[in-house]
Amino acid sequence: MEYLRLGRTNLRISRIGLGTWQFSDAWGTPSKEMASKVVSRALDLGINFFDTAMVYGMGTSERLLGEALREAGVDGDDVVISTKVPGEFLNKLDVPASVEKSLRNLGLDCVDVLLAHWPPCWHNFPLKEYARAMESLVNMGKVRCLGLSDHPVELVESFRSYLSKADVEVLQVRYNLVERWAEAELVPYAEKHCMTVQAWSPIAKGALTGKYPPGHHLFEDVRSNDPVFHPENYKKVWDVVKVLKEVGEKYNKKPVQVALNWLLMSSPAVVPIPGAKTSKQVEDLVGAVEWRMSYSDWLALHEATINMHLMYSARYVL
Ligand SMILES: NC(=O)c1ccc[n+]([C@@H]2O[C@H](COP(=O)([O-])OP(=O)(O)OC[C@H]3O[C@@H](n4cnc5c(N)ncnc54)[C@H](OP(=O)(O)O)[C@@H]3O)[C@@H](O)[C@H]2O)c1
């Protein structure tokens, strides 16, 4: 495994993390056994950076992650965990209550990285209020550092302006080879300010693995309506999978490993946080690090996707 510093902190994190939304009903029926196997294999292979959120199964993911870590004999100091306060709870009353609940779920005394999960859209909570509420948890030792998820740069700047001593160390964004919007503003901003970018959906919810040939995906999970899998979009995604396969053959790597390796090469700030359901998937994900494709192969993938746009309204308008 490769390691790097999280933002400007002294926390040492693995070059890829593990997302644990998969330990919730959004992705099927979560089980303690599945979570334990996935987490234990991830730890064996050197992953020490885990992402969860209160909304993932309303605490189920946090609970299963906490139990799996305890079962593996790991305590909070051996790993770095990010969790999130949902946009609906971003006010001075709900932020501390939400974090207290997350800590109980995880069985920990302190959250390593606390992120605002998404900007509050429905209640008009002022950004100043949740910035101050989150920072006061840092001051009280309940949280080590702060992050923002799915916040545009303008809101990141504004949030930072209300902090006294703490700063934003992590930005969490959707970022994968076929959804590259983060490259325009968020990734350069994070690089400039030495923040870590947690890339979510780094394998486009499994689309970049190449295991779903066009026309064969009748999902009964969160992917059932995902625009990536809409036939019109998926045609384009599948063309990219073909390039991933070609590149992978040169290095004896799977498409999923090439897709993640491409992200690692694209920015030193980016730490992908793919989710996994089995220990075999974890093994494959870890095979994305400790090697790099050539610049010309990186470029071939860059050129295959730079002008590619998925249509997010496809289900409604086509
Ligand atoms: N901040 C946010 O708003 C936000 C939003 C979404 C996600 N996240 C975080 O990001 C994490 C990952 O993103 P994501 O859940 O959207 O999906 P993802 O990581 O892009 O894809 C995960 C899915 O791909 C498949 N897969 C994983 N490894 C594989 C392998 N080696 N070979 C073949 N298939 C493999 C699995 O599903 P199948 O086996 O069923 O195909 C798995 O559930 C989440 O767990 C969560 O922590 C954050």
Coordinates of C-alpha atoms and ligand atoms in Angstrom, one line a residue:
M1 CA 0.0 0.0 0.0
E2 CA 1.1 3.6 -0.6
Y3 CA 0.3 6.2 2.1
L4 CA 0.1 10.0 2.2
R5 CA -0.9 12.8 4.6
L6 CA -4.5 13.8 4.9
G7 CA -4.7 17.5 4.0
R8 CA -2.3 19.4 6.1
T9 CA -2.8 17.2 9.1
N10 CA -0.5 14.6 10.6
L11 CA -2.9 11.8 9.8
R12 CA -1.4 9.1 7.5
I13 CA -3.9 7.6 5.1
S14 CA -3.8 4.9 2.5
R15 CA -3.6 6.0 -1.1
I16 CA -7.1 4.5 -1.6
G17 CA -9.7 4.4 1.0
L18 CA -12.8 2.2 1.4
G19 CA -16.3 3.6 1.1
T20 CA -18.9 1.8 3.2
W21 CA -22.2 3.0 1.8
Q22 CA -22.3 -0.6 0.6
F23 CA -23.1 -1.6 4.3
S24 CA -26.6 -0.3 3.9
D25 CA -29.9 -1.2 2.3
A26 CA -29.2 1.2 -0.6
W27 CA -27.0 -1.5 -2.0
G28 CA -28.9 -4.7 -1.0
T29 CA -29.4 -6.3 2.4
P30 CA -26.5 -5.3 4.6
S31 CA -25.0 -8.0 6.9
K32 CA -22.5 -8.0 9.7
E33 CA -20.7 -10.9 8.1
M34 CA -20.3 -9.1 4.8
A35 CA -19.0 -5.9 6.5
S36 CA -16.6 -7.9 8.7
K37 CA -15.1 -9.7 5.7
V38 CA -14.7 -6.6 3.6
V39 CA -13.2 -4.5 6.4
S40 CA -10.9 -7.3 7.6
R41 CA -9.5 -7.8 4.1
A42 CA -9.1 -4.1 3.6
L43 CA -7.1 -3.8 6.9
D44 CA -4.9 -6.9 5.9
L45 CA -4.0 -5.2 2.6
G46 CA -3.1 -1.9 4.3
I47 CA -6.2 0.3 3.8
N48 CA -6.6 2.5 6.9
F49 CA -9.0 5.1 5.6
F50 CA -12.7 4.4 5.8
D51 CA -15.6 6.6 4.7
T52 CA -19.1 6.4 6.1
A53 CA -22.1 8.7 6.8
M54 CA -25.0 8.9 9.2
V55 CA -27.4 8.6 6.2
Y56 CA -26.0 5.3 5.0
G57 CA -28.8 3.1 6.3
M58 CA -29.5 5.7 9.0
G59 CA -26.5 4.5 11.1
T60 CA -26.3 1.0 9.8
S61 CA -23.0 1.6 7.9
E62 CA -21.5 3.4 10.9
R63 CA -22.5 0.6 13.2
L64 CA -21.3 -2.2 11.0
L65 CA -18.0 -0.4 10.3
G66 CA -17.4 0.1 14.1
E67 CA -18.2 -3.5 14.9
A68 CA -16.0 -4.8 12.1
L69 CA -13.1 -2.7 13.3
R70 CA -13.5 -3.8 16.9
E71 CA -13.8 -7.4 15.8
A72 CA -10.5 -7.0 13.9
G73 CA -8.9 -5.7 17.1
V74 CA -8.4 -2.2 15.6
D75 CA -9.0 0.9 17.7
G76 CA -9.7 4.5 16.5
D77 CA -6.0 5.4 16.6
D78 CA -5.1 2.7 14.0
V79 CA -7.5 4.0 11.3
V80 CA -8.8 7.2 9.9
I81 CA -12.6 7.4 9.6
S82 CA -14.6 10.1 7.8
T83 CA -18.3 10.5 8.5
K84 CA -20.8 13.1 7.7
V85 CA -23.7 15.2 8.9
P86 CA -26.6 15.2 6.4
G87 CA -27.5 18.5 4.8
E88 CA -30.9 18.5 6.7
F89 CA -29.1 18.6 10.1
L90 CA -26.7 21.4 9.4
N91 CA -27.7 23.8 12.2
K92 CA -26.3 24.4 15.7
L93 CA -28.7 22.1 17.4
D94 CA -28.5 19.1 15.1
V95 CA -24.8 19.1 14.3
P96 CA -23.6 18.1 17.8
A97 CA -26.5 15.7 18.2
S98 CA -25.8 14.1 14.8
V99 CA -22.1 13.7 15.7
E100 CA -22.9 12.3 19.1
K101 CA -25.1 9.7 17.4
S102 CA -22.4 8.9 14.8
L103 CA -19.8 8.4 17.6
R104 CA -22.2 6.0 19.4
N105 CA -22.8 4.1 16.2
L106 CA -19.1 3.8 15.5
G107 CA -18.2 3.1 19.1
L108 CA -15.6 5.9 19.1
D109 CA -14.8 9.0 21.2
C110 CA -13.7 11.2 18.3
V111 CA -14.4 11.5 14.6
D112 CA -11.2 11.9 12.5
V113 CA -12.9 13.7 9.6
L114 CA -16.3 15.3 9.9
L115 CA -17.9 16.4 6.6
A116 CA -21.0 18.4 5.9
H117 CA -22.6 15.8 3.6
W118 CA -24.3 18.2 1.2
P119 CA -25.2 21.9 1.4
P120 CA -28.6 22.4 3.1
C121 CA -31.1 22.9 0.3
W122 CA -34.5 22.9 1.9
H123 CA -34.1 24.8 5.2
N124 CA -31.9 27.7 4.4
F125 CA -29.6 27.0 7.3
P126 CA -26.9 29.7 7.2
L127 CA -23.5 28.4 6.2
K128 CA -21.9 30.5 9.0
E129 CA -24.0 28.5 11.6
Y130 CA -22.9 25.1 10.5
A131 CA -19.3 26.2 10.0
R132 CA -19.2 27.4 13.6
A133 CA -21.0 24.4 15.0
M134 CA -18.6 22.0 13.2
E135 CA -15.5 24.0 14.4
S136 CA -16.7 24.0 18.0
L137 CA -16.6 20.2 17.9
V138 CA -13.0 20.4 16.8
N139 CA -12.3 22.8 19.8
M140 CA -14.0 20.3 22.1
G141 CA -11.9 17.3 20.9
K142 CA -14.9 15.5 19.4
V143 CA -13.6 15.9 15.8
R144 CA -10.0 16.0 14.5
C145 CA -10.6 17.8 11.3
L146 CA -13.2 19.2 8.9
G147 CA -14.3 18.5 5.4
L148 CA -17.1 19.4 2.9
S149 CA -18.8 17.0 0.6
D150 CA -20.6 18.0 -2.6
H151 CA -20.0 21.7 -1.9
P152 CA -18.9 24.0 -4.8
V153 CA -15.8 26.1 -4.4
E154 CA -17.8 29.2 -3.7
L155 CA -19.3 27.6 -0.6
V156 CA -16.0 26.1 0.4
E157 CA -14.5 29.6 0.4
S158 CA -17.4 31.0 2.3
F159 CA -17.3 28.1 4.9
R160 CA -13.6 28.7 5.5
S161 CA -14.1 32.4 6.0
Y162 CA -16.2 31.6 9.1
L163 CA -13.7 29.4 10.8
S164 CA -11.4 30.8 13.4
K165 CA -8.6 28.2 13.8
A166 CA -9.6 25.0 12.0
D167 CA -9.6 24.8 8.3
V168 CA -11.1 22.5 5.6
E169 CA -8.7 19.5 5.1
V170 CA -11.0 17.3 2.9
L171 CA -13.3 17.9 -0.1
Q172 CA -15.4 14.9 -1.1
V173 CA -16.7 14.9 -4.6
R174 CA -18.0 12.6 -7.3
Y175 CA -15.1 11.9 -9.6
N176 CA -14.4 9.1 -12.0
L177 CA -13.1 8.6 -15.5
V178 CA -16.5 9.2 -17.1
E179 CA -17.7 12.0 -14.7
R180 CA -14.9 14.5 -14.6
W181 CA -16.7 17.7 -13.5
A182 CA -14.6 18.0 -10.3
E183 CA -11.5 18.7 -12.5
A184 CA -12.8 22.1 -13.5
E185 CA -12.7 23.8 -10.0
L186 CA -12.6 21.5 -7.0
V187 CA -9.5 19.4 -7.7
P188 CA -7.3 22.4 -8.6
Y189 CA -8.6 24.2 -5.6
A190 CA -7.8 21.3 -3.3
E191 CA -4.3 21.0 -4.8
K192 CA -3.6 24.7 -4.3
H193 CA -4.7 24.6 -0.7
C194 CA -3.2 21.2 0.1
M195 CA -6.5 19.5 0.8
T196 CA -7.3 15.9 0.2
V197 CA -10.0 15.0 -2.4
Q198 CA -12.0 12.0 -1.5
A199 CA -13.3 10.8 -4.9
W200 CA -16.6 9.1 -4.5
S201 CA -18.2 6.8 -7.1
P202 CA -14.6 6.4 -8.4
I203 CA -15.6 3.3 -10.5
A204 CA -19.0 4.8 -11.5
K205 CA -20.9 2.4 -9.3
G206 CA -19.3 -0.6 -10.9
A207 CA -19.8 0.6 -14.5
L208 CA -16.0 0.9 -15.0
T209 CA -15.4 -2.7 -14.0
G210 CA -16.5 -4.0 -17.4
K211 CA -18.6 -6.7 -15.7
Y212 CA -21.9 -5.3 -16.9
P213 CA -22.2 -5.7 -20.7
P214 CA -24.7 -3.3 -22.3
G215 CA -28.3 -4.4 -21.8
H216 CA -27.6 -6.7 -18.9
H217 CA -28.2 -4.6 -15.8
L218 CA -31.6 -4.8 -14.1
F219 CA -30.5 -3.4 -10.8
E220 CA -32.6 -3.6 -7.7
D221 CA -30.4 -1.2 -5.8
V222 CA -29.4 2.4 -5.8
R223 CA -28.3 2.0 -9.4
S224 CA -31.8 1.2 -10.8
N225 CA -32.2 4.8 -11.9
D226 CA -28.6 5.9 -12.1
P227 CA -27.9 8.0 -15.3
V228 CA -24.6 6.2 -15.8
F229 CA -26.5 3.0 -16.6
H230 CA -29.1 4.6 -18.9
P231 CA -28.6 2.9 -22.3
E232 CA -27.8 6.1 -24.1
N233 CA -25.1 7.0 -21.6
Y234 CA -23.9 3.5 -21.1
K235 CA -23.0 3.1 -24.8
K236 CA -20.4 5.8 -24.2
V237 CA -19.3 4.3 -20.9
W238 CA -18.8 0.9 -22.6
D239 CA -16.5 2.5 -25.2
V240 CA -14.3 3.7 -22.3
V241 CA -14.4 0.2 -20.7
K242 CA -13.0 -1.1 -24.0
V243 CA -10.0 1.3 -23.6
L244 CA -9.6 0.3 -20.0
K245 CA -9.4 -3.4 -21.1
E246 CA -6.8 -2.6 -23.7
V247 CA -4.6 -0.7 -21.3
G248 CA -5.1 -3.2 -18.6
E249 CA -3.9 -6.1 -20.8
K250 CA -0.5 -4.4 -21.0
Y251 CA -0.1 -4.4 -17.2
N252 CA -2.0 -7.5 -16.4
K253 CA -4.6 -5.4 -14.6
K254 CA -8.4 -5.4 -14.6
P255 CA -10.4 -2.4 -15.9
V256 CA -11.4 -1.4 -12.4
Q257 CA -7.7 -1.2 -11.4
V258 CA -6.8 0.9 -14.5
A259 CA -9.7 3.2 -13.8
L260 CA -8.6 3.8 -10.2
N261 CA -4.9 4.1 -11.3
W262 CA -5.9 6.8 -13.8
L263 CA -7.4 8.8 -10.9
L264 CA -4.3 8.4 -8.8
M265 CA -2.2 9.7 -11.7
S266 CA -4.5 12.6 -12.5
S267 CA -3.9 14.4 -9.2
P268 CA -1.7 13.8 -6.1
A269 CA -4.6 15.2 -4.0
V270 CA -7.1 12.5 -5.1
V271 CA -7.8 9.6 -2.8
P272 CA -10.5 7.3 -4.3
I273 CA -12.9 5.7 -1.9
P274 CA -14.5 2.8 -3.8
G275 CA -17.1 0.7 -2.1
A276 CA -16.9 -3.1 -2.0
K277 CA -19.2 -6.0 -1.1
T278 CA -16.7 -8.9 -1.0
S279 CA -13.1 -9.5 0.1
K280 CA -12.3 -10.4 -3.5
Q281 CA -13.5 -7.0 -4.7
V282 CA -11.3 -5.4 -2.0
E283 CA -8.3 -7.3 -3.3
D284 CA -8.9 -6.1 -6.8
L285 CA -9.3 -2.5 -5.6
V286 CA -6.0 -2.6 -3.8
G287 CA -4.4 -3.8 -7.0
A288 CA -4.9 -0.3 -8.3
V289 CA -2.0 1.1 -6.3
E290 CA 1.8 0.5 -6.2
W291 CA 2.2 0.8 -9.9
R292 CA 1.5 3.5 -12.5
M293 CA 0.5 3.2 -16.2
S294 CA 2.6 5.0 -18.7
Y295 CA 1.9 8.6 -19.6
S296 CA 0.8 7.6 -23.1
D297 CA -1.8 5.2 -21.6
W298 CA -3.0 7.8 -19.2
L299 CA -3.4 10.2 -22.2
A300 CA -5.3 7.6 -24.2
L301 CA -7.9 7.4 -21.4
H302 CA -7.8 11.2 -20.9
E303 CA -8.5 11.7 -24.6
A304 CA -11.2 9.0 -24.7
T305 CA -13.2 10.9 -21.9
I306 CA -12.3 14.6 -21.9
N307 CA -15.1 15.5 -24.3
M308 CA -17.5 12.9 -23.1
H309 CA -20.7 14.1 -21.3
L310 CA -23.3 11.9 -19.8
M311 CA -26.9 13.2 -20.0
Y312 CA -28.3 13.3 -16.5
S313 CA -31.8 14.0 -17.7
A314 CA -31.7 11.0 -20.1
R315 CA -34.4 9.0 -18.2
Y316 CA -36.8 11.9 -18.5
V317 CA -36.1 13.5 -21.8
L318 CA -35.1 10.6 -24.1
Ligands
LIG1 N1 -20.4 12.2 -0.5 C1 -21.3 11.7 -1.2 O1 -22.3 12.4 -1.6 C2 -21.2 10.3 -1.6 C3 -22.1 9.7 -2.6 C4 -21.9 8.4 -3.0 C5 -20.9 7.6 -2.4 N2 -20.1 8.2 -1.5 C6 -19.0 7.4 -0.9 O2 -18.2 6.8 -1.9 C7 -18.1 5.4 -1.8 C8 -18.0 4.7 -3.2 O3 -18.9 5.3 -4.1 P1 -20.2 4.5 -4.7 O4 -20.8 3.7 -3.6 O5 -21.0 5.4 -5.4 O6 -19.7 3.4 -5.7 P2 -18.3 2.9 -6.4 O7 -17.2 2.8 -5.5 O8 -18.1 3.7 -7.7 O9 -18.8 1.4 -6.9 C9 -19.0 0.5 -5.9 C10 -19.6 -0.8 -6.5 O10 -18.8 -1.4 -7.5 C11 -18.8 -2.8 -7.5 N3 -17.4 -3.2 -7.2 C12 -16.6 -2.7 -6.3 N4 -15.3 -3.2 -6.4 C13 -15.4 -4.1 -7.4 C14 -14.4 -4.9 -8.0 N5 -13.2 -5.0 -7.6 N6 -14.8 -5.7 -9.1 C15 -16.1 -5.6 -9.6 N7 -17.1 -4.8 -9.0 C16 -16.7 -4.0 -8.0 C17 -19.7 -3.2 -6.3 O11 -21.1 -3.4 -6.7 P3 -21.6 -4.7 -7.4 O12 -20.7 -5.8 -7.0 O13 -23.0 -4.8 -7.0 O14 -21.5 -4.4 -8.9 C18 -19.7 -1.9 -5.4 O15 -20.8 -1.8 -4.7 C19 -19.4 5.0 -1.0 O16 -19.3 3.8 -0.3 C20 -19.5 6.2 0.0 O17 -18.6 6.0 1.1 C21 -20.2 9.5 -1.1

